[in-house]
């Protein structure tokens, strides 16, 4: 039988991130790969301290601002399991 691959690697000029695409739900405060209308991006996710129905999303790329979103409106495509910086 063919085994489905659960990992993907994201590379940019400064870092490499290994993603477990088998994780589709929030597990803990961490870096996740999100899908917003087929636009994929890395972001740190945490639970909003004052409204437990929302997440705080801080995009990995610093040129984008953090935002709050209802848990039901966030599509998690995978969770980062390893990351390194290029020197």
Short mmCIF file of N, CA and C in Angstrom, two decimals:
data_model
loop_
_atom_site.label_atom_id
_atom_site.label_comp_id
_atom_site.label_asym_id
_atom_site.label_seq_id
_atom_site.Cartn_x
_atom_site.Cartn_y
_atom_site.Cartn_z
N UNK A 1 0.84 -1.19 0.00
CA UNK A 1 0.00 0.00 0.00
C UNK A 1 0.88 1.25 0.00
N UNK A 2 0.32 2.33 -0.47
CA UNK A 2 1.06 3.59 -0.52
C UNK A 2 0.82 4.33 0.79
N UNK A 3 1.91 4.73 1.42
CA UNK A 3 1.82 5.48 2.68
C UNK A 3 1.77 6.97 2.37
N UNK A 4 0.78 7.64 2.91
CA UNK A 4 0.63 9.08 2.67
C UNK A 4 1.69 9.86 3.45
N UNK A 5 2.35 10.76 2.78
CA UNK A 5 3.37 11.58 3.40
C UNK A 5 2.72 12.63 4.28
N UNK A 6 3.23 12.76 5.53
CA UNK A 6 2.64 13.69 6.49
C UNK A 6 3.51 14.91 6.73
N UNK A 7 4.63 15.02 6.03
CA UNK A 7 5.52 16.14 6.29
C UNK A 7 5.78 16.92 5.01
N UNK A 8 6.04 18.21 5.18
CA UNK A 8 6.46 19.03 4.06
C UNK A 8 7.51 20.00 4.58
N UNK A 9 8.34 20.48 3.68
CA UNK A 9 9.42 21.39 4.05
C UNK A 9 9.20 22.73 3.37
N UNK A 10 9.29 23.82 4.15
CA UNK A 10 9.15 25.17 3.63
C UNK A 10 10.50 25.85 3.74
N UNK A 11 10.98 26.38 2.64
CA UNK A 11 12.28 27.05 2.63
C UNK A 11 12.12 28.48 2.15
N UNK A 12 12.86 29.36 2.77
CA UNK A 12 12.99 30.72 2.25
C UNK A 12 14.46 31.09 2.36
N UNK A 13 14.77 32.34 2.15
CA UNK A 13 16.18 32.75 2.14
C UNK A 13 16.86 32.57 3.49
N UNK A 14 16.10 32.65 4.58
CA UNK A 14 16.71 32.66 5.90
C UNK A 14 16.43 31.45 6.77
N UNK A 15 15.47 30.62 6.41
CA UNK A 15 15.13 29.52 7.30
C UNK A 15 14.53 28.33 6.54
N UNK A 16 14.50 27.22 7.25
CA UNK A 16 13.86 25.99 6.76
C UNK A 16 12.91 25.53 7.86
N UNK A 17 11.68 25.21 7.49
CA UNK A 17 10.68 24.77 8.46
C UNK A 17 10.11 23.44 8.00
N UNK A 18 10.09 22.46 8.89
CA UNK A 18 9.50 21.15 8.61
C UNK A 18 8.11 21.14 9.23
N UNK A 19 7.09 20.82 8.43
CA UNK A 19 5.68 20.88 8.84
C UNK A 19 5.09 19.48 8.86
N UNK A 20 4.37 19.15 9.92
CA UNK A 20 3.58 17.92 9.98
C UNK A 20 2.18 18.27 9.49
N UNK A 21 1.85 17.87 8.26
CA UNK A 21 0.55 18.22 7.68
C UNK A 21 -0.56 17.27 8.14
N UNK A 22 -0.22 16.34 9.01
CA UNK A 22 -1.23 15.47 9.61
C UNK A 22 -1.93 16.15 10.78
N UNK A 23 -1.36 17.23 11.29
CA UNK A 23 -1.96 17.97 12.40
C UNK A 23 -2.84 19.07 11.82
N UNK A 24 -4.14 18.96 12.04
CA UNK A 24 -5.10 19.91 11.46
C UNK A 24 -5.82 20.74 12.52
N UNK A 25 -5.50 20.50 13.80
CA UNK A 25 -6.15 21.22 14.89
C UNK A 25 -5.11 21.87 15.78
N UNK A 26 -5.53 22.88 16.53
CA UNK A 26 -4.66 23.54 17.50
C UNK A 26 -4.28 22.54 18.58
N UNK A 27 -2.98 22.41 18.84
CA UNK A 27 -2.47 21.50 19.86
C UNK A 27 -1.92 22.29 21.05
N UNK A 28 -1.11 23.30 20.74
CA UNK A 28 -0.50 24.15 21.76
C UNK A 28 -0.03 25.43 21.10
N UNK A 29 0.41 26.38 21.91
CA UNK A 29 0.93 27.63 21.35
C UNK A 29 2.20 27.31 20.60
N UNK A 30 2.17 27.54 19.28
CA UNK A 30 3.29 27.13 18.45
C UNK A 30 3.16 27.76 17.07
N UNK A 31 4.07 27.37 16.20
CA UNK A 31 4.07 27.83 14.81
C UNK A 31 3.29 26.84 13.95
N UNK A 32 2.34 27.36 13.17
CA UNK A 32 1.48 26.54 12.33
C UNK A 32 1.51 27.04 10.89
N UNK A 33 1.19 26.14 9.97
CA UNK A 33 0.97 26.52 8.58
C UNK A 33 -0.53 26.70 8.40
N UNK A 34 -0.94 27.90 8.01
CA UNK A 34 -2.36 28.21 7.86
C UNK A 34 -2.71 28.36 6.39
N UNK A 35 -3.98 28.14 6.08
CA UNK A 35 -4.48 28.27 4.72
C UNK A 35 -5.65 29.24 4.75
N UNK A 36 -5.48 30.37 4.08
CA UNK A 36 -6.54 31.37 3.98
C UNK A 36 -6.87 31.55 2.51
N UNK A 37 -7.93 30.88 2.06
CA UNK A 37 -8.38 30.94 0.66
C UNK A 37 -7.23 30.58 -0.29
N UNK A 38 -6.56 29.47 -0.01
CA UNK A 38 -5.43 28.94 -0.79
C UNK A 38 -4.19 29.82 -0.76
N UNK A 39 -4.11 30.71 0.21
CA UNK A 39 -2.87 31.45 0.48
C UNK A 39 -2.31 30.86 1.77
N UNK A 40 -1.15 30.22 1.66
CA UNK A 40 -0.54 29.54 2.79
C UNK A 40 0.48 30.45 3.45
N UNK A 41 0.48 30.47 4.79
CA UNK A 41 1.47 31.27 5.52
C UNK A 41 1.73 30.66 6.89
N UNK A 42 2.92 30.93 7.41
CA UNK A 42 3.30 30.47 8.74
C UNK A 42 2.90 31.53 9.76
N UNK A 43 2.39 31.07 10.92
CA UNK A 43 2.01 32.00 11.97
C UNK A 43 2.06 31.31 13.32
N UNK A 44 2.39 32.11 14.33
CA UNK A 44 2.31 31.64 15.71
C UNK A 44 0.87 31.80 16.17
N UNK A 45 0.32 30.76 16.79
CA UNK A 45 -1.06 30.81 17.26
C UNK A 45 -1.09 30.61 18.77
N UNK A 46 -1.92 31.44 19.42
CA UNK A 46 -2.18 31.27 20.85
C UNK A 46 -3.67 31.55 21.08
N UNK A 47 -4.17 31.12 22.22
CA UNK A 47 -5.57 31.36 22.57
C UNK A 47 -5.68 32.76 23.17
N UNK A 48 -6.69 33.50 22.73
CA UNK A 48 -6.94 34.84 23.26
C UNK A 48 -7.24 34.72 24.75
N UNK A 49 -6.56 35.51 25.56
CA UNK A 49 -6.69 35.43 27.03
C UNK A 49 -8.05 35.93 27.52
N UNK A 50 -8.67 36.87 26.80
CA UNK A 50 -9.95 37.44 27.25
C UNK A 50 -11.16 36.82 26.58
N UNK A 51 -10.97 36.22 25.40
CA UNK A 51 -12.08 35.59 24.67
C UNK A 51 -11.61 34.23 24.17
N UNK A 52 -11.95 33.19 24.90
CA UNK A 52 -11.46 31.83 24.60
C UNK A 52 -12.00 31.27 23.29
N UNK A 53 -12.93 31.97 22.63
CA UNK A 53 -13.45 31.50 21.34
C UNK A 53 -12.58 31.99 20.18
N UNK A 54 -11.54 32.79 20.49
CA UNK A 54 -10.68 33.36 19.45
C UNK A 54 -9.22 32.95 19.64
N UNK A 55 -8.50 32.96 18.52
CA UNK A 55 -7.06 32.79 18.52
C UNK A 55 -6.39 34.14 18.27
N UNK A 56 -5.19 34.28 18.79
CA UNK A 56 -4.31 35.38 18.42
C UNK A 56 -3.35 34.79 17.38
N UNK A 57 -3.29 35.39 16.21
CA UNK A 57 -2.46 34.91 15.11
C UNK A 57 -1.38 35.94 14.82
N UNK A 58 -0.12 35.52 14.96
CA UNK A 58 1.00 36.41 14.68
C UNK A 58 1.77 35.83 13.50
N UNK A 59 1.60 36.39 12.31
CA UNK A 59 2.30 35.87 11.13
C UNK A 59 3.82 35.84 11.34
N UNK A 60 4.43 34.79 10.82
CA UNK A 60 5.88 34.60 10.94
C UNK A 60 6.64 35.74 10.27
N UNK A 61 6.15 36.19 9.12
CA UNK A 61 6.78 37.31 8.45
C UNK A 61 6.37 38.60 9.17
N UNK A 62 7.36 39.32 9.64
CA UNK A 62 7.11 40.49 10.47
C UNK A 62 6.46 41.65 9.74
N UNK A 63 6.42 41.59 8.41
CA UNK A 63 5.78 42.69 7.67
C UNK A 63 4.25 42.65 7.78
N UNK A 64 3.71 41.53 8.32
CA UNK A 64 2.26 41.41 8.50
C UNK A 64 1.92 41.58 9.98
N UNK A 65 0.79 42.19 10.25
CA UNK A 65 0.37 42.48 11.63
C UNK A 65 -0.37 41.30 12.25
N UNK A 66 -0.26 41.17 13.57
CA UNK A 66 -1.05 40.15 14.28
C UNK A 66 -2.54 40.48 14.19
N UNK A 67 -3.37 39.45 14.34
CA UNK A 67 -4.82 39.65 14.32
C UNK A 67 -5.50 38.59 15.19
N UNK A 68 -6.77 38.82 15.49
CA UNK A 68 -7.59 37.88 16.25
C UNK A 68 -8.61 37.28 15.28
N UNK A 69 -8.91 36.00 15.49
CA UNK A 69 -9.86 35.31 14.62
C UNK A 69 -10.59 34.25 15.43
N UNK A 70 -11.88 34.07 15.13
CA UNK A 70 -12.64 33.00 15.78
C UNK A 70 -12.03 31.65 15.41
N UNK A 71 -11.99 30.76 16.38
CA UNK A 71 -11.41 29.43 16.17
C UNK A 71 -12.05 28.73 14.98
N UNK A 72 -13.36 28.88 14.83
CA UNK A 72 -14.08 28.19 13.75
C UNK A 72 -13.74 28.73 12.37
N UNK A 73 -13.11 29.90 12.28
CA UNK A 73 -12.77 30.51 10.99
C UNK A 73 -11.32 30.29 10.57
N UNK A 74 -10.56 29.59 11.39
CA UNK A 74 -9.14 29.38 11.12
C UNK A 74 -8.93 27.98 10.55
N UNK A 75 -8.23 27.89 9.40
CA UNK A 75 -7.94 26.59 8.81
C UNK A 75 -6.46 26.27 9.00
N UNK A 76 -6.20 25.32 9.87
CA UNK A 76 -4.83 24.87 10.13
C UNK A 76 -4.49 23.78 9.14
N UNK A 77 -3.43 23.99 8.38
CA UNK A 77 -3.00 23.02 7.38
C UNK A 77 -1.93 22.08 7.95
N UNK A 78 -1.19 22.53 8.98
CA UNK A 78 -0.16 21.71 9.60
C UNK A 78 0.53 22.47 10.72
N UNK A 79 1.37 21.75 11.46
CA UNK A 79 2.10 22.35 12.59
C UNK A 79 3.59 22.18 12.37
N UNK A 80 4.33 23.24 12.67
CA UNK A 80 5.79 23.18 12.54
C UNK A 80 6.34 22.22 13.60
N UNK A 81 7.20 21.30 13.16
CA UNK A 81 7.81 20.37 14.11
C UNK A 81 9.31 20.58 14.22
N UNK A 82 9.88 21.39 13.31
CA UNK A 82 11.30 21.68 13.34
C UNK A 82 11.57 22.91 12.50
N UNK A 83 12.50 23.75 12.97
CA UNK A 83 12.86 24.95 12.21
C UNK A 83 14.32 25.27 12.46
N UNK A 84 14.99 25.73 11.40
CA UNK A 84 16.38 26.16 11.56
C UNK A 84 16.62 27.43 10.75
N UNK A 85 17.62 28.16 11.15
CA UNK A 85 18.01 29.37 10.44
C UNK A 85 19.26 29.11 9.66
N UNK A 86 19.31 29.65 8.45
CA UNK A 86 20.53 29.55 7.65
C UNK A 86 21.51 30.59 8.13
N UNK A 87 22.75 30.19 8.21
CA UNK A 87 23.81 31.12 8.65
C UNK A 87 24.68 31.50 7.47
#
